[in-house]
Each structure stands twice: as C-alpha cells, then as structure tokens.
Tab-separated table of C-alpha atoms and ligand atoms in Angstrom:
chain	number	residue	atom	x	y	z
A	1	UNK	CA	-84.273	-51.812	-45.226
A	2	UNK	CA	-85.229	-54.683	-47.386
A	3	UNK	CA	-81.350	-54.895	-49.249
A	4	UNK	CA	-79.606	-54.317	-46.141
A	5	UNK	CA	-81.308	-57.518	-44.782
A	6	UNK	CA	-80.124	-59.601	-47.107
A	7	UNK	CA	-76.078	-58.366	-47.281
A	8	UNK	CA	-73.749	-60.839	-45.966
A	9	UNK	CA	-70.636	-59.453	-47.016
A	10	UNK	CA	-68.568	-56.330	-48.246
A	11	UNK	CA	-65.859	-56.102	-50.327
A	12	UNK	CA	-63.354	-53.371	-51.486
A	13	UNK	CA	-62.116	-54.408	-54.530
A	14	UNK	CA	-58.583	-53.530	-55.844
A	15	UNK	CA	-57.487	-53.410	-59.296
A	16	UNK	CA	-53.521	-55.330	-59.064
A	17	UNK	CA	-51.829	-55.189	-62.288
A	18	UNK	CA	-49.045	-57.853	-60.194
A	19	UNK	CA	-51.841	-59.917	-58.121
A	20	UNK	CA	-48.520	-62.456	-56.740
A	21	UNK	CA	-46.977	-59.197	-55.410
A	22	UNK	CA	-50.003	-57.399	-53.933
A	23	UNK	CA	-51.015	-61.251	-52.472
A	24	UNK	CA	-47.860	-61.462	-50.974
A	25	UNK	CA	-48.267	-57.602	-49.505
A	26	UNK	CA	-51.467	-57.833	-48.087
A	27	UNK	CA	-50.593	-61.472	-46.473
A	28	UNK	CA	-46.978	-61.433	-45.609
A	29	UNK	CA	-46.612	-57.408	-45.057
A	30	UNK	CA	-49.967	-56.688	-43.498
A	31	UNK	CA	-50.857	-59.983	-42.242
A	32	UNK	CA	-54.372	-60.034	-44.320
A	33	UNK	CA	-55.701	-63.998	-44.325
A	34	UNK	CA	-56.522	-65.748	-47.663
A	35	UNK	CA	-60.156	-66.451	-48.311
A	36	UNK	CA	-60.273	-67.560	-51.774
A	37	UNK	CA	-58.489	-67.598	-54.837
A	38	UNK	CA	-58.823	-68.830	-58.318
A	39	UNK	CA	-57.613	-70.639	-60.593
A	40	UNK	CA	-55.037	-72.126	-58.382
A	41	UNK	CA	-52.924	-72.617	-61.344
A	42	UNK	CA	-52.142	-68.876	-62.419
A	43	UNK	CA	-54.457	-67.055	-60.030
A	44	UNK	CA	-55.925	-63.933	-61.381
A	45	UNK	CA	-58.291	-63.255	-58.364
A	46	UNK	CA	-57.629	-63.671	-54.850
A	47	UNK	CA	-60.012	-62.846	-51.159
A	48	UNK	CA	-57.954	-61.322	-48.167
A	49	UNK	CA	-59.131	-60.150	-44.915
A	50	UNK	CA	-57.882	-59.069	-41.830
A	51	UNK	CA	-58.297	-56.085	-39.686
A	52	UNK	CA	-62.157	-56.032	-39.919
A	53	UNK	CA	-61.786	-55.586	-43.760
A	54	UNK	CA	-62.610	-58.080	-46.968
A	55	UNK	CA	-60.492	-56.567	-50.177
A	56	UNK	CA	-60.934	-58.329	-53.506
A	57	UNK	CA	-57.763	-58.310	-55.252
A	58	UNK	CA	-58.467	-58.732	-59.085
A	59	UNK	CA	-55.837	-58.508	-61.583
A	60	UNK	CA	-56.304	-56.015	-64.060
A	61	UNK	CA	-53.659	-53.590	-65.861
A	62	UNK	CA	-53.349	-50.021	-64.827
A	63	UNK	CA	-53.180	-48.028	-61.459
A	64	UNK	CA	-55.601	-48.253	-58.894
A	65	UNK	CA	-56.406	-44.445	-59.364
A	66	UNK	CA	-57.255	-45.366	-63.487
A	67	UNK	CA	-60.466	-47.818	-61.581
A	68	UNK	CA	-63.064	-46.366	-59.951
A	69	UNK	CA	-63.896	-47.252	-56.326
A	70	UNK	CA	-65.731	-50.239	-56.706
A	71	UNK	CA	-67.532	-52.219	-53.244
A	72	UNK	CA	-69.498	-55.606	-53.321
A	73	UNK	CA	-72.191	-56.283	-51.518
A	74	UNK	CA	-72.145	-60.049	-51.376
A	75	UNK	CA	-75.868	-60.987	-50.688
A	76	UNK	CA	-78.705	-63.682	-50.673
A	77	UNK	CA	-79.778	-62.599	-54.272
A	78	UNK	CA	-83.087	-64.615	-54.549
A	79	UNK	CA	-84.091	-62.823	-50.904
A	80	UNK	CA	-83.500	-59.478	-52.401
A	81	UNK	CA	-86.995	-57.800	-53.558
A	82	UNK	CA	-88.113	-58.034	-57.388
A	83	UNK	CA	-86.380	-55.285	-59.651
A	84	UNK	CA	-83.498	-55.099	-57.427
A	85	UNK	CA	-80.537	-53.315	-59.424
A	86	UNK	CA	-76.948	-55.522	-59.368
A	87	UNK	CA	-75.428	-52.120	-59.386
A	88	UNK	CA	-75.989	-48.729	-58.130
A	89	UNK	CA	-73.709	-45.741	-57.771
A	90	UNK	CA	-73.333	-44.067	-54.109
A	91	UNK	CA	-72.951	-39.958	-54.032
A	92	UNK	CA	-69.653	-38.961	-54.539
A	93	UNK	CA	-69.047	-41.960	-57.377
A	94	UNK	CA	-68.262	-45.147	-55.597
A	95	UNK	CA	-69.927	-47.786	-57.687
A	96	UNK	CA	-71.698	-50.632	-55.259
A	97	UNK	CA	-72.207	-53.937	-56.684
A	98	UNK	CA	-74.730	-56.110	-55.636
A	99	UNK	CA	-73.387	-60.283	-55.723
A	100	UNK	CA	-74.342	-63.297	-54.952
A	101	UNK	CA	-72.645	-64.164	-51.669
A	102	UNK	CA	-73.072	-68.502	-52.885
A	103	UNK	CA	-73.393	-68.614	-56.701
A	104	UNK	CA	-73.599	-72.000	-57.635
A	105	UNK	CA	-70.932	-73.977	-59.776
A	106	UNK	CA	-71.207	-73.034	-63.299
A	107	UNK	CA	-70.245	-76.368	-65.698
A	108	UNK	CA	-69.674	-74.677	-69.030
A	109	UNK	CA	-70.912	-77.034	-71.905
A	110	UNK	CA	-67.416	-78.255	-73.465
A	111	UNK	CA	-65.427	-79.370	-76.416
A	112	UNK	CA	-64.431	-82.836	-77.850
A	113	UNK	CA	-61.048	-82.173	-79.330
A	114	UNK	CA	-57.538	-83.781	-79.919
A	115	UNK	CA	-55.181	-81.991	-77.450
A	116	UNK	CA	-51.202	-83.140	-77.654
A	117	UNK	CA	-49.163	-81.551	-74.781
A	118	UNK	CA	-45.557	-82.356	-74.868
A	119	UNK	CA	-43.102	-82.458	-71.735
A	120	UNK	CA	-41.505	-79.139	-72.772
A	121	UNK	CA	-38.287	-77.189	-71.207
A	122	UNK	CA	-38.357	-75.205	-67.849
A	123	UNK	CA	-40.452	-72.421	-70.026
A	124	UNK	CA	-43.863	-74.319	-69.331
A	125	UNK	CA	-43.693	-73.725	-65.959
A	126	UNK	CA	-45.596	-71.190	-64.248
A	127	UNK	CA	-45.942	-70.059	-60.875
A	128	UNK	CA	-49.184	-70.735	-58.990
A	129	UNK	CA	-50.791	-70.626	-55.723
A	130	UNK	CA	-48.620	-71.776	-52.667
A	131	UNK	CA	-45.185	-71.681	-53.610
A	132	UNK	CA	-46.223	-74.789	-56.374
A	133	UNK	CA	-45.338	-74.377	-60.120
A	134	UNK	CA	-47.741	-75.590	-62.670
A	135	UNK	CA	-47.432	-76.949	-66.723
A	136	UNK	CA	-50.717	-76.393	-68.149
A	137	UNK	CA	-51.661	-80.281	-70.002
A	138	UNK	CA	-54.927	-78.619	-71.635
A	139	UNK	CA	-54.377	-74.955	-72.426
A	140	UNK	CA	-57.406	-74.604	-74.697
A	141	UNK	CA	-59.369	-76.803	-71.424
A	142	UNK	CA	-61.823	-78.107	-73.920
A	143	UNK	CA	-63.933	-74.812	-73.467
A	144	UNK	CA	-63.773	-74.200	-69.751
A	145	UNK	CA	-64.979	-77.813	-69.044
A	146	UNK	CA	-61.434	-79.474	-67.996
A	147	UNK	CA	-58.153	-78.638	-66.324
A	148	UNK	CA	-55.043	-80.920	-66.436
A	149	UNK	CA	-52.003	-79.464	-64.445
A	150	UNK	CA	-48.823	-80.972	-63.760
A	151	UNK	CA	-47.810	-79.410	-60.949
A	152	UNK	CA	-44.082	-79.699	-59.257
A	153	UNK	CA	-42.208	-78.690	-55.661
A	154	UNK	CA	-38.528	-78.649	-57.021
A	155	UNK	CA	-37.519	-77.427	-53.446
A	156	UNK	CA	-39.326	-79.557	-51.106
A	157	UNK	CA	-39.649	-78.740	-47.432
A	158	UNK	CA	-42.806	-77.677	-45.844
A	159	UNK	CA	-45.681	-76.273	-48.137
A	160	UNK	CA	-47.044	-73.442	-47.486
A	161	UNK	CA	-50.408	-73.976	-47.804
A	162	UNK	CA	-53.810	-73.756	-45.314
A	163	UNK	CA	-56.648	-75.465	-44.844
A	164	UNK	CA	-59.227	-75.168	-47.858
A	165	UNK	CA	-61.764	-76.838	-50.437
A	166	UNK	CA	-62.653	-76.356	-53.930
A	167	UNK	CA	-66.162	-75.771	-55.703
A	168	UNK	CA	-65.951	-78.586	-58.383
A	169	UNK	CA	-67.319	-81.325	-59.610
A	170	UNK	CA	-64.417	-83.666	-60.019
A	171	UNK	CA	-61.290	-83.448	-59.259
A	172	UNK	CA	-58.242	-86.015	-58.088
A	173	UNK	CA	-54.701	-86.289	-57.373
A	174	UNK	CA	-51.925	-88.499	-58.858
A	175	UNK	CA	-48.504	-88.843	-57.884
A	176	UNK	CA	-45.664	-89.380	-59.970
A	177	UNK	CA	-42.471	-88.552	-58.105
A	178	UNK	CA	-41.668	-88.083	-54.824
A	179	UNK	CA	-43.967	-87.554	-52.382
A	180	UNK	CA	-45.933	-85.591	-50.152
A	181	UNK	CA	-48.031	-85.262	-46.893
A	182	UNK	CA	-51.834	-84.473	-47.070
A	183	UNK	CA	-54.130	-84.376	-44.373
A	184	UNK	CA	-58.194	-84.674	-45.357
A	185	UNK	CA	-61.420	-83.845	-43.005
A	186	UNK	CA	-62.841	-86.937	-41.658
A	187	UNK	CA	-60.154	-88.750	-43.181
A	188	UNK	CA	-57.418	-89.658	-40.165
A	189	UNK	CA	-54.208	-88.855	-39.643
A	190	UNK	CA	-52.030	-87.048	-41.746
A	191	UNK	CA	-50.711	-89.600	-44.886
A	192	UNK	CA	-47.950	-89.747	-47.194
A	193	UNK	CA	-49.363	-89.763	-50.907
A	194	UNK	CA	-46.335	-91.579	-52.736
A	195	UNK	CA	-44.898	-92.045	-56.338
A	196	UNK	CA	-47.594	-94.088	-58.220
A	197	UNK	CA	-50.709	-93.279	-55.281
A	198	UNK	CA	-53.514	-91.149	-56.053
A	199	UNK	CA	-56.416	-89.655	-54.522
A	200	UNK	CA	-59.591	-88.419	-54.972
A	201	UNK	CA	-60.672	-84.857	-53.558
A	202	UNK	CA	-64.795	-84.934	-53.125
A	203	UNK	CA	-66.449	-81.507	-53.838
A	204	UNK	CA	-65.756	-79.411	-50.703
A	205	UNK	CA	-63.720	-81.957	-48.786
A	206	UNK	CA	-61.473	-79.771	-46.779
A	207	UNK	CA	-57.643	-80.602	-46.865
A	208	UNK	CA	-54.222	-79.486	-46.787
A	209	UNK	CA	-50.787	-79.897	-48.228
A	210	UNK	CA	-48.347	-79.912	-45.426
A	211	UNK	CA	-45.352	-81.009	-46.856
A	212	UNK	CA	-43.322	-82.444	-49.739
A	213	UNK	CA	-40.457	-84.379	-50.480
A	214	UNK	CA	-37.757	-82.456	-52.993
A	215	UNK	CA	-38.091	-83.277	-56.808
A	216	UNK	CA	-42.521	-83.840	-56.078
A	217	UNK	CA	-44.551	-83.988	-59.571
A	218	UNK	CA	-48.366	-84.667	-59.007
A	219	UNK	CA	-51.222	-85.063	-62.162
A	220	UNK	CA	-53.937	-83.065	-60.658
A	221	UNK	CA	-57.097	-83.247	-63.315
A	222	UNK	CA	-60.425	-81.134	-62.525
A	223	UNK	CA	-63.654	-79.983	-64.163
A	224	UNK	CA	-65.245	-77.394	-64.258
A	225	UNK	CA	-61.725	-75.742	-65.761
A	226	UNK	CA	-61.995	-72.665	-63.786
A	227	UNK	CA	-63.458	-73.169	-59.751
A	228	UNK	CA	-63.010	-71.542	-56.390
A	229	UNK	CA	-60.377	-72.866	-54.071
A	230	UNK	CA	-61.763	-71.341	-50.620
A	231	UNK	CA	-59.850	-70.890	-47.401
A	232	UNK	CA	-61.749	-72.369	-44.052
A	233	UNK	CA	-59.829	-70.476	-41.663
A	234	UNK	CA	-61.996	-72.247	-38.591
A	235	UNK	CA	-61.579	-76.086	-39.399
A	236	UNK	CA	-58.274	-77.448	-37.953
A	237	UNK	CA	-56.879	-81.370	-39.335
A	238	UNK	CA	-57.049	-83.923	-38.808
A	239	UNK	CA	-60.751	-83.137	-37.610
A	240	UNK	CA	-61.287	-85.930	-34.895
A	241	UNK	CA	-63.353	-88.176	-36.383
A	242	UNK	CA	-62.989	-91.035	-38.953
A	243	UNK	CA	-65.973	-91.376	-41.316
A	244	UNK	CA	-64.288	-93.016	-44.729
A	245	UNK	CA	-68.024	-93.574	-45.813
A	246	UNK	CA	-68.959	-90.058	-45.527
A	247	UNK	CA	-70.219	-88.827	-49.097
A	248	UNK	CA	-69.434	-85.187	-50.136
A	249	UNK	CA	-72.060	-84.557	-53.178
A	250	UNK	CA	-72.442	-87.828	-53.606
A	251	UNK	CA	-68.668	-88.450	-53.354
A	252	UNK	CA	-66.366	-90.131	-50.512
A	253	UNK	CA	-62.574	-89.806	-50.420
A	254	UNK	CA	-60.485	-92.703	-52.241
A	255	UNK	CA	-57.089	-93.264	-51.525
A	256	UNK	CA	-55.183	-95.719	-53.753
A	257	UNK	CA	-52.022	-97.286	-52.586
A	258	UNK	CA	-49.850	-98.543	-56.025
A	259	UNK	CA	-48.080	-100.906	-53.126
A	260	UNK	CA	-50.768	-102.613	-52.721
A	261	UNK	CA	-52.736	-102.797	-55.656
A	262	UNK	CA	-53.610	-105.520	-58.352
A	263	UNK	CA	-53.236	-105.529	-62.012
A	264	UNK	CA	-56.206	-106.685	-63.854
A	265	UNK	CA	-56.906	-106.843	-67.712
A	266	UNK	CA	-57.350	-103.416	-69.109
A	267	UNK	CA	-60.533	-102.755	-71.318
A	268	UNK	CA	-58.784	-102.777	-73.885
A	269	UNK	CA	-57.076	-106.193	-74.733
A	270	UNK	CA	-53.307	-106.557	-74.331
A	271	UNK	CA	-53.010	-104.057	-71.571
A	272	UNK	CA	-53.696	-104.298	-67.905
A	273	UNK	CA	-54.395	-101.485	-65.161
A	274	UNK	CA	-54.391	-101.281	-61.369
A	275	UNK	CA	-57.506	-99.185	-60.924
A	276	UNK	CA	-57.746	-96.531	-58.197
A	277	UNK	CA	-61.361	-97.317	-56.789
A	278	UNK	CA	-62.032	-93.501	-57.938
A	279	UNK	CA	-64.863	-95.334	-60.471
A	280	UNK	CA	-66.552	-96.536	-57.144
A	281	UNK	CA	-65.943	-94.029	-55.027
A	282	UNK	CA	-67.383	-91.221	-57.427
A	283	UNK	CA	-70.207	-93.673	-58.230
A	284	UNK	CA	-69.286	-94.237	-61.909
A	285	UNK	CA	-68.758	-90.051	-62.823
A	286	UNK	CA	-65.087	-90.666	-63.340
A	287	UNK	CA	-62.514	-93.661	-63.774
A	288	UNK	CA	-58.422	-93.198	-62.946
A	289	UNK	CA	-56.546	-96.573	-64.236
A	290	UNK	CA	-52.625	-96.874	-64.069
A	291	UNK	CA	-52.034	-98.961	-67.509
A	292	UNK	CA	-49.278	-100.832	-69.092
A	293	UNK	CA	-48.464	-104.212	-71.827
A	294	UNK	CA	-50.053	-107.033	-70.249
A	295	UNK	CA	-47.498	-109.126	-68.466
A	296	UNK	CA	-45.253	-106.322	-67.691
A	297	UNK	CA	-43.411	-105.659	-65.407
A	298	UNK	CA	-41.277	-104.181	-68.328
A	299	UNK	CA	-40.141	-107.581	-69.640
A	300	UNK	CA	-38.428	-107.598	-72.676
A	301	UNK	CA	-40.076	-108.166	-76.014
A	302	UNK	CA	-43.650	-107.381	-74.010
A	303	UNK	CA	-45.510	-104.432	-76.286
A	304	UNK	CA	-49.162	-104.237	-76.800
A	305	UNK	CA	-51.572	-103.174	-79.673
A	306	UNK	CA	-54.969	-102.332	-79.245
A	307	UNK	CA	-57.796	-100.571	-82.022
A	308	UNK	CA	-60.528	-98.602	-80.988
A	309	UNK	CA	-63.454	-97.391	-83.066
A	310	UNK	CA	-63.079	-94.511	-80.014
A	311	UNK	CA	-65.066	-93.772	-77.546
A	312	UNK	CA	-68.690	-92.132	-76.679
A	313	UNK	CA	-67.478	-90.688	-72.924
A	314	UNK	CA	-67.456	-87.259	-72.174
A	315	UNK	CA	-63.738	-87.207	-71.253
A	316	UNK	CA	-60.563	-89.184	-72.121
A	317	UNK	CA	-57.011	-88.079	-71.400
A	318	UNK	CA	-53.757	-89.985	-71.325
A	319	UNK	CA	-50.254	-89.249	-69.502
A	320	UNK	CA	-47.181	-90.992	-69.943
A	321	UNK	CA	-45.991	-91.946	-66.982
A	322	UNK	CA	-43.151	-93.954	-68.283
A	323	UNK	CA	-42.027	-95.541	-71.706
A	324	UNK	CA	-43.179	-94.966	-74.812
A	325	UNK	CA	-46.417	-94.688	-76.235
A	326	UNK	CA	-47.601	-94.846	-80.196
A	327	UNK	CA	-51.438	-92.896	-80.817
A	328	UNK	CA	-52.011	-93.589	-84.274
A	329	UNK	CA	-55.339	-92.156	-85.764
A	330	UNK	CA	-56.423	-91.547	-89.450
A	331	UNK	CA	-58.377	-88.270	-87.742
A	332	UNK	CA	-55.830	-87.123	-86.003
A	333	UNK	CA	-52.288	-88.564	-87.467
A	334	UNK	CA	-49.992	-90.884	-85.649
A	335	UNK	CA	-48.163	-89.100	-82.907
A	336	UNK	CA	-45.016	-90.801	-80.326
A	337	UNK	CA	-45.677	-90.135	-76.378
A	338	UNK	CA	-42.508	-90.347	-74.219
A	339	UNK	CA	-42.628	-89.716	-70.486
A	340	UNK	CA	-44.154	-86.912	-69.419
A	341	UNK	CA	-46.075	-86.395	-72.851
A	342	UNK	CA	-50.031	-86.118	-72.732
A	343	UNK	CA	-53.312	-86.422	-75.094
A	344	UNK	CA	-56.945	-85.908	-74.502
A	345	UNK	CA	-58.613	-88.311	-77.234
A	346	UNK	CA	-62.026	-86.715	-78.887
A	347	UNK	CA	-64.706	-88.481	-78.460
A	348	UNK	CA	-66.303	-90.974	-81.727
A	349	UNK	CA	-62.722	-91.043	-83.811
A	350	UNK	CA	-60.827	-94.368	-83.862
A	351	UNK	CA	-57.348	-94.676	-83.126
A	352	UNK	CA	-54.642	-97.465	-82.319
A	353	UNK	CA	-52.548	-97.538	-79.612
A	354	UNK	CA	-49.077	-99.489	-79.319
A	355	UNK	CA	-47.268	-99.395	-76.075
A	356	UNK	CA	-43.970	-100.771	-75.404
A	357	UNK	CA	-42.056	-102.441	-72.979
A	358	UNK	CA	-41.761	-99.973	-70.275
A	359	UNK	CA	-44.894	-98.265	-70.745
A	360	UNK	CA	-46.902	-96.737	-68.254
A	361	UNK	CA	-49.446	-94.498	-68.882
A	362	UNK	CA	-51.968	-92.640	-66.428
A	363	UNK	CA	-55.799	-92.930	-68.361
A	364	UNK	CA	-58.578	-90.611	-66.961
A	365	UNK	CA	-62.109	-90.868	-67.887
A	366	UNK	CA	-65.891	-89.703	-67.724
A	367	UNK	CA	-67.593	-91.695	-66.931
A	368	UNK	CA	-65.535	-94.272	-65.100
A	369	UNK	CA	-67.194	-97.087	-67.602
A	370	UNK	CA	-66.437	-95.141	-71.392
A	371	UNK	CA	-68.919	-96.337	-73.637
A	372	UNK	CA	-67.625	-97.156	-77.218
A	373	UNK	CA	-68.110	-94.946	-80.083
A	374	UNK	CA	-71.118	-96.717	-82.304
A	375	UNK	CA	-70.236	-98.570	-85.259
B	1	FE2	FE1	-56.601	-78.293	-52.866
C-alpha cells in the first residue's frame, strides 16, 4: 500500500461559520487540545484533537450539512509515488484529500508602499487567539509579506495561553505598557518583559505567555504576514537547560532590557536610539531601535530634523511610542504622528522627519543595516 505508507495524519475537517465559538466548544466543552491555529490575530483556521480524533476547524459560511465530508490525509508528499492524485473521492462521497503533513514556509514576494495607521477608537480592536485583542498596523500587509499588530490585555491576570512556536521568518516582541511574564525554551527561568523591553522570537523557539499585568500593550511585527502558530503539547518550560547561544535557523533569542541600555547616535543625525541587539542576534536580517531628539531625555526646546533621500531596505516601519512625530514627503504628503500612530515608509522616496521634544518612536527594519536609496 504505497499511499498508506506515507500518511502521517488524518483529519476531519469542519466547516464553522463562528470558528471562536466552535474553538471554544471543542476545547472548553469537549476538552479537544489545540494543535495549531492561524493567523493568531483573527484566526480563521484552527487544529483540535482529543479523544483519538484530529478535526480541522475552518471557517467558512453555511451549515456543516451545505459541505461535503471532507478528510485529510496529511502525508510525506515527495515519498508518495509519481502521478499520485491530491484528491480522490471514497464510495459513498466523502472527498479525501491528500496534504503535505510539513509544507514549508511560503514568503510571498511583497509590496513597497506608504501605509499610515492611526491610533483609532475601541472599534480597531479585534479579538484574537488567547483571550488577547489585536489593532491591525498593516491591513493591506504589503501583499502577505508583513504583519504589524498591536496587541492589548485590558484585564490582566493569567493568560491563557500554552506552550507553542510559529513557522516564520522574523518575528519580535516590543513592550509598551505594562508588562508581562514569558517563559522561552532554553532560555531560563520565567522573565518579566517590561514597558520599553523587547524580544526577539527565533523561528520555532517554543514559548509561552503566562501572565500579564492589567492595561499590557505589546508591538508584535512578523513576516511572512500569514504563518502557523503550532501547539507542542509535550515540551514543558522552562526546559532545564540554559543555551543563550543556541541558534534557531540561524537565529538565537535576544532580550533587551530599556533599564539597562545605552543611547547611541541614531543613523540618522540629530536622533539617538538604544538598539535591541535584534541586528546581531538575527545576524543582520532585521534591526529594532528605540529612537528619540538627541539629548533627550525630553528636555525642553530639544527637536530634531533629519532628510532622507529614503531608503533601499526591504522593510521600514515606524511607531510612536510617545510625542509627536512630523513625516513630511513630496511622494507621499506631510502627515503628524502622535502616540500610538504608525507608518511603513516605501522604499527609494525621500522624506523628512521632525521629532519633538518628547518623542519616542519604535523603528523596525530589514535588514538591520538599511541601505540608502541611490542618488
Ligand atoms: Fe507566540
């Protein structure tokens, strides 16, 4: 039985025209686990299993009865034999697709575009995976390439969350109020990430949020846009070693401390930045760089002015964290940030930037050193 050797996995899946409500059946009524679900933000696919049975939840309008039966066979598809069909049909009508059980990471090509995204009213908000609620900072994510959330725990308390990883390429952590309590594989202890700290999550790294203070708000930044976040129901944490060096795809863990850090001059003059070590730990892929006027602490009278011919990077974004920030481009108008505010800057357009006293702004970038637009 050549395709029977080669099946890993079975699913049932179920069409859920309310995925939150059948997640929270299947989990909290029936006591299925949660293997994986995606995108975290505003899942609209979720894994459970429990009682010797995988179910793929997908969330699709209409009753169950308007889909027909559908189960995946999640196999090795390069072992299957030449001409293999991804789908057949079993007598009596059940339709049997045939998956890969460990398709790889899919990085879609992208878009260079001017995205504003103001701090809006409680409307942005959405609900998303773990009791967290999520404002979406690039809804158009630059073609699938980038995801910005701004994610908040009004409530705090303990989170609700389980150990798991995520398929991705980059991704990190920021925090801007509050705090909360993270645990990472290999990593130590359990740590409190706190207003102003920041992390970087390595492809895979296992992890877990186990608590947050009331009134949290973390800048969590990813690519590719849409990726897997996958329980691992058999690794408990802290994990009892220490290996800070370990690489995970070429990535180890960073963990910036704003207590301790230094400001140093920005690359652009008039500003300085306490950078996050992300640049070195992600060997150069991506830079994170708290930035404000040069010789602030928010001193009166200190503002700072800086022209750019732009940049040549594959990625630039820009959250106020606090103060005031002026974008002013002849390609893409001139445009006030206040707190809370955000912009992803095209790349090869020039633009100004003014920031006043008081201005703190969180700058992301690929690669960590942004070449400059030619002249
Ligand atoms: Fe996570």
């Amino acid at each position: 039985m050549p395709i029977a050797d080669h099946i890993r996995l079975a699913q049932v899946v179920l069409p859920c025209p309310d995925l939150a409500a059948s997640l929270r059946f299947f989990t909290a009524e029936l006591g299925f686990k949660v293997n994986l679900i995606q995108p975290a933000d505003s899942p609209s696919l979720a894994v459970v299993s429990g009682h010797g049975v995988t179910l793929r939840l997908e969330a699709k309008a209409g009753s169950a009865g308007e889909w027909p039966l559908v189960l995946r066979l999640l196999c090795d598809r390069e072992a299957l034999p030449p001409g293999t069909p991804s789908e057949m049909i079993a007598p009596g009508g059940t339709r049997i697709e045939l998956v890969d059980a460990h398709p790889p990471m899919t990085l879609p090509e992208g878009r260079q575009e001017f995205v504003l995204t103001r701090m809006a009213g409680a409307s942005a908000w959405g609900e998303g995976r773990a009791g967290m609620q999520y404002r979406d900072l690039i809804p158009s994510r630059l073609g699938g390439r980038f995801v910005a959330s701004h994610i908040r725990i009004p409530d705090g308390g303990p989170v609700p969350d389980y150990v798991h990883f995520h398929k991705i390429r980059f991704q990190m952590i920021y925090c801007r109020k509050g705090w909360t309590r993270l645990v990472y594989e290999d990593q130590g202890e359990p740590f409190l990430l706190q207003a102003g700290d920041c992390v970087l999550q390595p492809p895979e790294i296992r992890h877990r949020v186990l608590e947050a203070s009331p009134g949290l708000e973390v800048i969590e930044i990813g690519c590719p846009a849409v990726h897997e976040t996958i329980a691992d129901h058999i690794m408990q944490l802290p994990t009892p070693h220490l290996l800070p060096e370990r690489r995970f795809a070429g990535q180890r863990f960073a963990r910036h401390v704003a207590a301790s850090a230094r400001w140093e001059p920005w690359r652009l003059p008039g500003f300085e930045a306490r950078d996050t070590g992300i640049g070195a730990a992600t060997e150069g892929l991506a830079g994170v760089q708290v930035v404000r006027p040069a010789g602030a602490p928010a001193s009166a009278g200190i503002a700072a002015t800086a022209a750019t011919k732009g940049h040549a990077g594959e990625f630039l974004m820009l959250f106020v964290l606090d103060g005031a920030l002026d974008l002013r481009s002849a390609a893409f108008g001139d445009h006030r940030l206040d707190s809370g505010d955000s912009c992803v800057l095209p790349s090869g357009l020039p633009y100004a930037l003014r920031g006043e006293a008081g201005l703190e702004m969180l700058e992301v970038t690929l690669p960590a050193e942004l070449p400059l637009a030619g002249l």
